[in-house]
PDB file of C-alpha atoms in Angstrom:
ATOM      1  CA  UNK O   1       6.572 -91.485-210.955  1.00 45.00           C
ATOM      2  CA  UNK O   2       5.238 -93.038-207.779  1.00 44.00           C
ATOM      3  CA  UNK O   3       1.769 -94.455-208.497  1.00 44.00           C
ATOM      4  CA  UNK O   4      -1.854 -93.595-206.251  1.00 41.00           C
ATOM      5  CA  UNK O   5      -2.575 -95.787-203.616  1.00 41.00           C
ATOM      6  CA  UNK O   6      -5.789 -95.745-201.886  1.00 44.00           C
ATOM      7  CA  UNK O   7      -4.548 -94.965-198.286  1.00 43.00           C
ATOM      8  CA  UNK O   8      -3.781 -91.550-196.835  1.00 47.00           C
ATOM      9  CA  UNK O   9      -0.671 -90.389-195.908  1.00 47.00           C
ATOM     10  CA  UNK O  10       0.075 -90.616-192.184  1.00 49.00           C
ATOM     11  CA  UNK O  11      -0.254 -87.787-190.319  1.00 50.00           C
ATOM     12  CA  UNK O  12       3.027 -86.334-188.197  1.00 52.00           C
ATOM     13  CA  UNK O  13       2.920 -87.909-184.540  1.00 50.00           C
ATOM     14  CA  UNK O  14       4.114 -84.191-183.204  1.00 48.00           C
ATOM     15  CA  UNK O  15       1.317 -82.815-184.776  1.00 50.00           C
ATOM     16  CA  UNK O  16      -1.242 -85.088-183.514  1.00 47.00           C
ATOM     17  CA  UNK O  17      -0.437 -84.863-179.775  1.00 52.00           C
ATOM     18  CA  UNK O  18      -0.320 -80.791-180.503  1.00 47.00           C
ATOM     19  CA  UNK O  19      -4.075 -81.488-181.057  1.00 45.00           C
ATOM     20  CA  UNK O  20      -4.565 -83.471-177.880  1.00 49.00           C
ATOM     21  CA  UNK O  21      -3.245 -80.814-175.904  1.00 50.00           C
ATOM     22  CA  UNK O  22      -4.356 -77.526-177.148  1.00 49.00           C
ATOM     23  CA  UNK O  23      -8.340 -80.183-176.964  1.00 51.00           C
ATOM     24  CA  UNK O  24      -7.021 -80.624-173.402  1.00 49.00           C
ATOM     25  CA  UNK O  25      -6.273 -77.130-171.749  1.00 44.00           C
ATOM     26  CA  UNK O  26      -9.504 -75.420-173.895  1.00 48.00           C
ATOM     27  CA  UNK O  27     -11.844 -78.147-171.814  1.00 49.00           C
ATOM     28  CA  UNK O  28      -9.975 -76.796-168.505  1.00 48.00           C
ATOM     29  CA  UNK O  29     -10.606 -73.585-169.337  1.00 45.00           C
ATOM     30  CA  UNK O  30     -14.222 -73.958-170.337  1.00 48.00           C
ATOM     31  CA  UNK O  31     -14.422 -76.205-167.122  1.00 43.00           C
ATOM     32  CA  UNK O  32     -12.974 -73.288-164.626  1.00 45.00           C
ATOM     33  CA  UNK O  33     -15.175 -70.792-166.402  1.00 46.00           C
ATOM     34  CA  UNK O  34     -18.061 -72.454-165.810  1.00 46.00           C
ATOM     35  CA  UNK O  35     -17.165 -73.337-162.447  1.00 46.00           C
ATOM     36  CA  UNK O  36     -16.790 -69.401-161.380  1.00 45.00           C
ATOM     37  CA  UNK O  37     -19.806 -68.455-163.463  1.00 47.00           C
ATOM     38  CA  UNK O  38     -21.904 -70.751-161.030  1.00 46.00           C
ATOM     39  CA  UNK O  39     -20.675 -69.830-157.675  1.00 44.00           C
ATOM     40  CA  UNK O  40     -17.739 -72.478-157.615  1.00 42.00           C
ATOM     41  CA  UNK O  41     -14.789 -72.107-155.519  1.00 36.00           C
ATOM     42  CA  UNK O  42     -13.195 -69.583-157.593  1.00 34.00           C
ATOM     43  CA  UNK O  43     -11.369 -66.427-155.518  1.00 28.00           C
ATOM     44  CA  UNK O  44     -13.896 -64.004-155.323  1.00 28.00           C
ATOM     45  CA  UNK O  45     -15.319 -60.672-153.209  1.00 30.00           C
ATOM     46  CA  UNK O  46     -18.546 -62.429-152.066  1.00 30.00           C
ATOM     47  CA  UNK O  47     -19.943 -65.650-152.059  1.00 33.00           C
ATOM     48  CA  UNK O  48     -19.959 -68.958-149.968  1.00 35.00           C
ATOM     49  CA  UNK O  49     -16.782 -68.014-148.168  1.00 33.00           C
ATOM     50  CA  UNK O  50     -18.570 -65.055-146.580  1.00 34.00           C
ATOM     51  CA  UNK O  51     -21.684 -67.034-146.267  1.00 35.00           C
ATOM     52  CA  UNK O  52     -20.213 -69.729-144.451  1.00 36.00           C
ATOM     53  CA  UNK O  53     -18.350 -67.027-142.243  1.00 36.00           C
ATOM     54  CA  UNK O  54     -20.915 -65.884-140.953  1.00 36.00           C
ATOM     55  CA  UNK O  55     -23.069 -68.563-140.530  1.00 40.00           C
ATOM     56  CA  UNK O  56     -20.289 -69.351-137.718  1.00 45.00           C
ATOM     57  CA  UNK O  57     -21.095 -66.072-136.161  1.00 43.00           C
ATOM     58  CA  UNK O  58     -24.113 -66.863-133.158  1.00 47.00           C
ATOM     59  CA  UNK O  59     -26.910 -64.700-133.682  1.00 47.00           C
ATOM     60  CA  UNK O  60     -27.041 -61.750-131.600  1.00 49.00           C
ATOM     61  CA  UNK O  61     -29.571 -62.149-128.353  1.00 49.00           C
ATOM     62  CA  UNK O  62     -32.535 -59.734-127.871  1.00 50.00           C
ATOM     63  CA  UNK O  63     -32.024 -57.801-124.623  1.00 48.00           C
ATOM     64  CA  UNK O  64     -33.936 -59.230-121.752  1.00 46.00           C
ATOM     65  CA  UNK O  65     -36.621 -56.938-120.189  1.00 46.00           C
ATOM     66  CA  UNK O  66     -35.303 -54.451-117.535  1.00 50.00           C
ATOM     67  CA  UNK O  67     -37.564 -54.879-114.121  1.00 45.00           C
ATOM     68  CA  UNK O  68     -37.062 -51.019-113.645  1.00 49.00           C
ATOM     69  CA  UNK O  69     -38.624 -50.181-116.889  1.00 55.00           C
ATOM     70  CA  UNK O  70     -41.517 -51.620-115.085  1.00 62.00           C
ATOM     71  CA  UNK O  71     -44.130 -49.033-113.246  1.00 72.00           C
ATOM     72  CA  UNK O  72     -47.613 -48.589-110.956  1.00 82.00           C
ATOM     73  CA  UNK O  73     -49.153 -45.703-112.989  1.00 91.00           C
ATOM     74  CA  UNK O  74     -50.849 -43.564-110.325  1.00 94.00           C
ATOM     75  CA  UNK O  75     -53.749 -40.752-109.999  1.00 96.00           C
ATOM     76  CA  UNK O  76     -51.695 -37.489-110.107  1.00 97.00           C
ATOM     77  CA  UNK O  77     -54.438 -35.182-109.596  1.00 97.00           C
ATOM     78  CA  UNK O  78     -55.131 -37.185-106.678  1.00 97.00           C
ATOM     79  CA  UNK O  79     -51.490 -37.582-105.735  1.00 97.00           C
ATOM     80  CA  UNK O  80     -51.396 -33.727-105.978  1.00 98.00           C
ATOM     81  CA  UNK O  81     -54.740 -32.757-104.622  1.00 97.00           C
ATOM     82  CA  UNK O  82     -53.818 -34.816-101.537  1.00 97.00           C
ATOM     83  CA  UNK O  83     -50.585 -33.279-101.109  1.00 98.00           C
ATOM     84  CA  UNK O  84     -49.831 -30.935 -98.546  1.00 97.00           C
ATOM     85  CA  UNK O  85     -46.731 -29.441 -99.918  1.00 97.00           C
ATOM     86  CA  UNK O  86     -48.820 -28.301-103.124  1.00 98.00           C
ATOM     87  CA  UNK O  87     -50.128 -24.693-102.280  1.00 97.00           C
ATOM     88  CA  UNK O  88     -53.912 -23.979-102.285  1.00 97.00           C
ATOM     89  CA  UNK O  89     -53.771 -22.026-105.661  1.00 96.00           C
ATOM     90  CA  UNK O  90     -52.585 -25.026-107.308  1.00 97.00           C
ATOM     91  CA  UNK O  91     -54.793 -27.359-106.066  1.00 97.00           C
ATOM     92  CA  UNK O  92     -57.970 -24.751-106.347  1.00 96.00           C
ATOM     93  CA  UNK O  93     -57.211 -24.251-110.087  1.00 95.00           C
ATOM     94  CA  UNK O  94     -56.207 -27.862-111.367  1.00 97.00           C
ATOM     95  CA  UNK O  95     -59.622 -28.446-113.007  1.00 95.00           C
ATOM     96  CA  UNK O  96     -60.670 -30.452-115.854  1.00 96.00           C
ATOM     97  CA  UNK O  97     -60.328 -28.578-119.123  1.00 96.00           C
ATOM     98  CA  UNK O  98     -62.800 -30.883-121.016  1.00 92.00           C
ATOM     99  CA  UNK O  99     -65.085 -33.350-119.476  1.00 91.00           C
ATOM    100  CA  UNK O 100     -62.419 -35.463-117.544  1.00 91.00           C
ATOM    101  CA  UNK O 101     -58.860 -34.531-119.135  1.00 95.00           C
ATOM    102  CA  UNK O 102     -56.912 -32.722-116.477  1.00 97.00           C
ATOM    103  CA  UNK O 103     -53.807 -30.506-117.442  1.00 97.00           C
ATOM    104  CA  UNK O 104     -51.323 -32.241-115.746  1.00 97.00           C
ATOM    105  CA  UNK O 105     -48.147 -34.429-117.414  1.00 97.00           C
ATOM    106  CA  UNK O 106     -46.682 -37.121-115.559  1.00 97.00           C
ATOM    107  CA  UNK O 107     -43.643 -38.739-115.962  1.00 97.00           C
ATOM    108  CA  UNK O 108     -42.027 -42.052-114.549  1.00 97.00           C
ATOM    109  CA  UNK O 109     -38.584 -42.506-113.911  1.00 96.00           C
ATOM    110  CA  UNK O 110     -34.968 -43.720-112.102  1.00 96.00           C
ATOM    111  CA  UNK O 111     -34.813 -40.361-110.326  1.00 97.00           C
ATOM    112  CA  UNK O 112     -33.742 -41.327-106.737  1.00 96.00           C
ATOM    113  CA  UNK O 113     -32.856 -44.698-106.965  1.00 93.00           C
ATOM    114  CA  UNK O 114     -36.089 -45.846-105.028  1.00 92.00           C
ATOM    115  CA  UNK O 115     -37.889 -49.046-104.831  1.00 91.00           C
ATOM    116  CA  UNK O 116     -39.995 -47.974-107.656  1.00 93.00           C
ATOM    117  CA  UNK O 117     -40.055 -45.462-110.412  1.00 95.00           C
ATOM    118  CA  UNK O 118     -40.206 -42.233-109.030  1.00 97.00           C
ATOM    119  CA  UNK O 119     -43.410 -39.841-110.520  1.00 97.00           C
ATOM    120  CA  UNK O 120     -42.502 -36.319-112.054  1.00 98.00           C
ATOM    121  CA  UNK O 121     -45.977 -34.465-111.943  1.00 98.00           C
ATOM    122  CA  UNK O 122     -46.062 -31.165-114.194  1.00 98.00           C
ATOM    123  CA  UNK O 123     -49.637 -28.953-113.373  1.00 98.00           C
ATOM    124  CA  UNK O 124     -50.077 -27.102-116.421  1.00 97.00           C
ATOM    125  CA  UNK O 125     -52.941 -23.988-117.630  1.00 95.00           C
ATOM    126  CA  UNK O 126     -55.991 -25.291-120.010  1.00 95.00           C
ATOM    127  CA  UNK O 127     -55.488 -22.322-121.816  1.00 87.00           C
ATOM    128  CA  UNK O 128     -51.981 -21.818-123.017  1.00 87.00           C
ATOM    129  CA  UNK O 129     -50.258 -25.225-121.180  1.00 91.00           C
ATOM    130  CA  UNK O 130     -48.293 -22.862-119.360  1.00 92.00           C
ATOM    131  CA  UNK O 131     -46.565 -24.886-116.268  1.00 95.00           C
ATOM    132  CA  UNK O 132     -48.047 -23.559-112.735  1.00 96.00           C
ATOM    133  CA  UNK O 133     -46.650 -26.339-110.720  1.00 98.00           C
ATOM    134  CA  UNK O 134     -43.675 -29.435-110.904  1.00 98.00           C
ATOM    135  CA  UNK O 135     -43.459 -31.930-108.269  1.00 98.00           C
ATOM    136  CA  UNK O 136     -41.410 -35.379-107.813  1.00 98.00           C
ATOM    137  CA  UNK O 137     -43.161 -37.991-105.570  1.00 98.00           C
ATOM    138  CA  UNK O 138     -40.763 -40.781-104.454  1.00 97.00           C
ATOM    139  CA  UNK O 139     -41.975 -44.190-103.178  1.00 95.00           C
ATOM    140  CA  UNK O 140     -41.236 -44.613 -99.282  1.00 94.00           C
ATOM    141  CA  UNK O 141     -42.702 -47.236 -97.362  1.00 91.00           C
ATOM    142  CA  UNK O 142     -45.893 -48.272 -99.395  1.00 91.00           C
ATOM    143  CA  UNK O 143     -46.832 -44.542-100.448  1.00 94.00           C
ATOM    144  CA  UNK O 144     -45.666 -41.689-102.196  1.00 96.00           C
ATOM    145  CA  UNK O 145     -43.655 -38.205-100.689  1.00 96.00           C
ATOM    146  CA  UNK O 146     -43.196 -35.209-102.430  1.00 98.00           C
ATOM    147  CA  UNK O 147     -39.479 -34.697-102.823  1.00 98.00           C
ATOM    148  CA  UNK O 148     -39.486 -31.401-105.176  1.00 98.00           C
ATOM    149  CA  UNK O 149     -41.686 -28.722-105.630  1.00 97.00           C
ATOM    150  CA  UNK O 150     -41.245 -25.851-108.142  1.00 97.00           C
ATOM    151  CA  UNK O 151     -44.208 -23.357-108.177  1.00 97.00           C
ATOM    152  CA  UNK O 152     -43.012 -19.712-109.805  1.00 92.00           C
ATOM    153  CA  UNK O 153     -44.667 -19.915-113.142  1.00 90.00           C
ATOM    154  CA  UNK O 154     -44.224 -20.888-115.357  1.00 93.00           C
ATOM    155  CA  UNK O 155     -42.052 -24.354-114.822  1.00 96.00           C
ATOM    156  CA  UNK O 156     -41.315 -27.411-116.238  1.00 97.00           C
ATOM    157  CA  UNK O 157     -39.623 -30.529-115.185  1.00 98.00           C
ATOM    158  CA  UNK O 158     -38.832 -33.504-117.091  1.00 97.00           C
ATOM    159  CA  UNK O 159     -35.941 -36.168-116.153  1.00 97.00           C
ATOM    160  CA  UNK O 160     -32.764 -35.924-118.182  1.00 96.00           C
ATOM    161  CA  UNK O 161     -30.468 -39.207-118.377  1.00 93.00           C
ATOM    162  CA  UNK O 162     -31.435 -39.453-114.634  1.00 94.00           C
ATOM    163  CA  UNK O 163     -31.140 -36.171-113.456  1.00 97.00           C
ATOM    164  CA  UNK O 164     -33.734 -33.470-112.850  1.00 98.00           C
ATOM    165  CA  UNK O 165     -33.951 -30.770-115.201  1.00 98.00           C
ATOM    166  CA  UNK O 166     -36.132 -27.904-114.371  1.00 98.00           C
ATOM    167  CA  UNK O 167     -36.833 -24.650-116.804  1.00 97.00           C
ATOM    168  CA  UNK O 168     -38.378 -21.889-116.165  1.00 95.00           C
ATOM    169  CA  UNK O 169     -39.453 -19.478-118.791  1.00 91.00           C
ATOM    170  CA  UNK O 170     -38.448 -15.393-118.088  1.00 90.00           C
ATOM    171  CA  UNK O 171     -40.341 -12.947-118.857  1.00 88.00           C
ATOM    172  CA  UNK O 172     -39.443  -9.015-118.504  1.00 88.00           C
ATOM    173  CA  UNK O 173     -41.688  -6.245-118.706  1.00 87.00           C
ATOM    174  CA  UNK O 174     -44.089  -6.511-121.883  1.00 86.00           C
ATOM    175  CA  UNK O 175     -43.148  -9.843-122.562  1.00 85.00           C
ATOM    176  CA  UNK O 176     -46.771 -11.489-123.998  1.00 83.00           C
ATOM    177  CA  UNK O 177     -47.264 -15.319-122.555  1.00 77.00           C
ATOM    178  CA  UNK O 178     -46.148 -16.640-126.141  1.00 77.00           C
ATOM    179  CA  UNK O 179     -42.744 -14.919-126.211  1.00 85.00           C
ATOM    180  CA  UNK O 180     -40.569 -15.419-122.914  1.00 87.00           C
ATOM    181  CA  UNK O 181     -37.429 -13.016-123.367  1.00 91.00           C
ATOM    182  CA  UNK O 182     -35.044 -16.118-121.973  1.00 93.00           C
ATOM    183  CA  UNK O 183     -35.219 -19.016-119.877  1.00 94.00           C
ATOM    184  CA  UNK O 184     -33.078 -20.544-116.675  1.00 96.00           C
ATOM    185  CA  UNK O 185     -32.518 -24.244-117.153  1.00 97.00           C
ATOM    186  CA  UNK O 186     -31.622 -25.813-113.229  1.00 98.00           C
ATOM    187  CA  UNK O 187     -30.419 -29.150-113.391  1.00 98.00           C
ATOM    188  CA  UNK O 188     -30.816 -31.584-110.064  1.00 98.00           C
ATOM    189  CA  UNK O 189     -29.475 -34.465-108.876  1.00 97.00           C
ATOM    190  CA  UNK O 190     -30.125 -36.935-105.833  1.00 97.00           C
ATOM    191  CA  UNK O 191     -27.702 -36.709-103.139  1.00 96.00           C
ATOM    192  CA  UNK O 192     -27.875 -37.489 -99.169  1.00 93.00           C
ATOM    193  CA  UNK O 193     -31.926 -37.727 -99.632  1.00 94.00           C
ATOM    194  CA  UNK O 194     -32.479 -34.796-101.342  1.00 96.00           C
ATOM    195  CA  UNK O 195     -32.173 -32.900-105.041  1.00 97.00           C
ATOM    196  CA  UNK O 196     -28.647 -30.578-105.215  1.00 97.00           C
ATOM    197  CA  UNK O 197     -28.550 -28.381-107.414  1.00 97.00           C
ATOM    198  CA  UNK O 198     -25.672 -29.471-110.097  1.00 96.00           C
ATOM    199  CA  UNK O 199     -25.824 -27.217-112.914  1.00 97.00           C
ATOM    200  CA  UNK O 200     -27.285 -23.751-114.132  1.00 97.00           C
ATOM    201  CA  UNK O 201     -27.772 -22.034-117.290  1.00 96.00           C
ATOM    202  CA  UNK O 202     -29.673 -18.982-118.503  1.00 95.00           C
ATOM    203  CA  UNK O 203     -30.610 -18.741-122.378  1.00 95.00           C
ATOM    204  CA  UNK O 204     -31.109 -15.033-123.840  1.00 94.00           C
ATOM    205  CA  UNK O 205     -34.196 -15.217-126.738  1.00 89.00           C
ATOM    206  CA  UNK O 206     -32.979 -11.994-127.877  1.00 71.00           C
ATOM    207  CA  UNK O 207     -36.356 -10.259-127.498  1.00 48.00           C
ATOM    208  CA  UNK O 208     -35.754  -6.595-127.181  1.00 50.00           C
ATOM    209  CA  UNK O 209     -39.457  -5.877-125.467  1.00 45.00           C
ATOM    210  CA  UNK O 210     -39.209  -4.907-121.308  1.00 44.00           C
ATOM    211  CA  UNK O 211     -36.308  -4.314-119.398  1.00 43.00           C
ATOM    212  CA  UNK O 212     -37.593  -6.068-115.940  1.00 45.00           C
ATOM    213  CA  UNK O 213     -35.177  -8.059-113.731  1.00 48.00           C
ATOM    214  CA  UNK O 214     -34.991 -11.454-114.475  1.00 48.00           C
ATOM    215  CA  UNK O 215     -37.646 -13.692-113.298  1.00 45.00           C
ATOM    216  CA  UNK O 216     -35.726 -15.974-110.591  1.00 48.00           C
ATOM    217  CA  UNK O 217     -34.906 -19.518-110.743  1.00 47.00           C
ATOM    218  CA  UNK O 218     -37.107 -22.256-109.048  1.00 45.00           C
ATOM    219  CA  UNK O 219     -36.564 -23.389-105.576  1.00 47.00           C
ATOM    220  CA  UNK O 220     -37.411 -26.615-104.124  1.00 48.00           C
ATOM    221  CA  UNK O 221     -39.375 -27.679-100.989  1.00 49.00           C
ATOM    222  CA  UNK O 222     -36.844 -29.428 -99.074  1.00 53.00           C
TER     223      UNK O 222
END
């Protein structure tokens, strides 16, 4: 019988450095989780990759100011008033509809490729802003000329992607102010010094009241 000694048995060498190794590769892995848990360098979807991406991308520059989006507001009701091409009833009726607020829209705009905006004046009704009058002024040589005039009521102008547009409401027979029965749209554009006509289109409202011709389309001064 072998006798007790006070030492322990020695442990299996193989078995030891089984230990050391399975110690070794559970620190890596605690390591690399860590790492990806923190925003480390781990493959991922988002993160400092992307953010260092872009921060190589310049910033995008604001748009410098436009000197043609620049214009001299004028008096239209003087402008218009003034203007010989503007008939009489026009000019006798554009009054103030409360204390000094004239009916009148005006609109500035790349129209004729002028030395400065070109003026779209609209004369409107107190009542029922119904349009009585549309004009375009164009600057030549210091002052403004009237290069359009539409005056069969009731008209509108208004510039569209820098061409003219013109409609004018139709009314047949028994047709009240509020309810036109259709309405011509005439679109302009500026050609050998003057407006051409370009396009035309009519819209039907559908409105079964009156059965009057058509009220015809706007003509222009020059």
């Amino acid at each position: 019988m072998r006798g007790l000694t006070g030492t322990e048995p020695s442990r299996d060498p193989a078995s030891a450095q089984a230990v050391i190794t399975a110690t070794a590769v559970l620190a890596a892995l605690a390591l690399f989780a860590a790492a990806c848990g923190t925003g480390g360098t781990g493959a991922r979807d988002e993160g400092p990759a992307h953010a260092g991406s872009a921060a190589n991308v310049p910033a995008a520059k604001a748009p410098s100011p436009n000197p043609s989006q620049t214009y001299d507001k004028v008096d239209a009701v003087a402008l218009v008033k003034a203007d010989p091409v503007v008939s009489a009833t026009v000019k006798r009726d554009l009054k103030p509809c409360a204390g000094d607020e004239y009916p009148v829209d005006v609109t500035y705009g790349d129209l004729t490729s002028g030395p400065a905006e070109d003026v779209v004046v609209n004369v409107l009704t107190c009542g029922d802003a119904v349009g009585v009058g549309a004009y375009v002024y164009r600057r030549e040589s210091g002052a403004y000329k009237n290069v359009f005039k539409a005056e069969e009521s009731p008209v509108y102008a208004e510039i569209d992607r820098g061409d003219l547009s013109v409609t004018k409401q139709v009314y047949e027979k028994g047709d009240p102010v509020s309810s036109p029965s259709g309405e011509n749209v005439i679109t302009y554009s500026w050609a050998a010094g003057r407006f051409v006509q370009e396009d035309f289109h009519h819209t039907d409202y559908g409105n079964a009241a009156g059965s009057g011709d058509a009220t015809p389309e706007p003509s222009t001064a020059n």
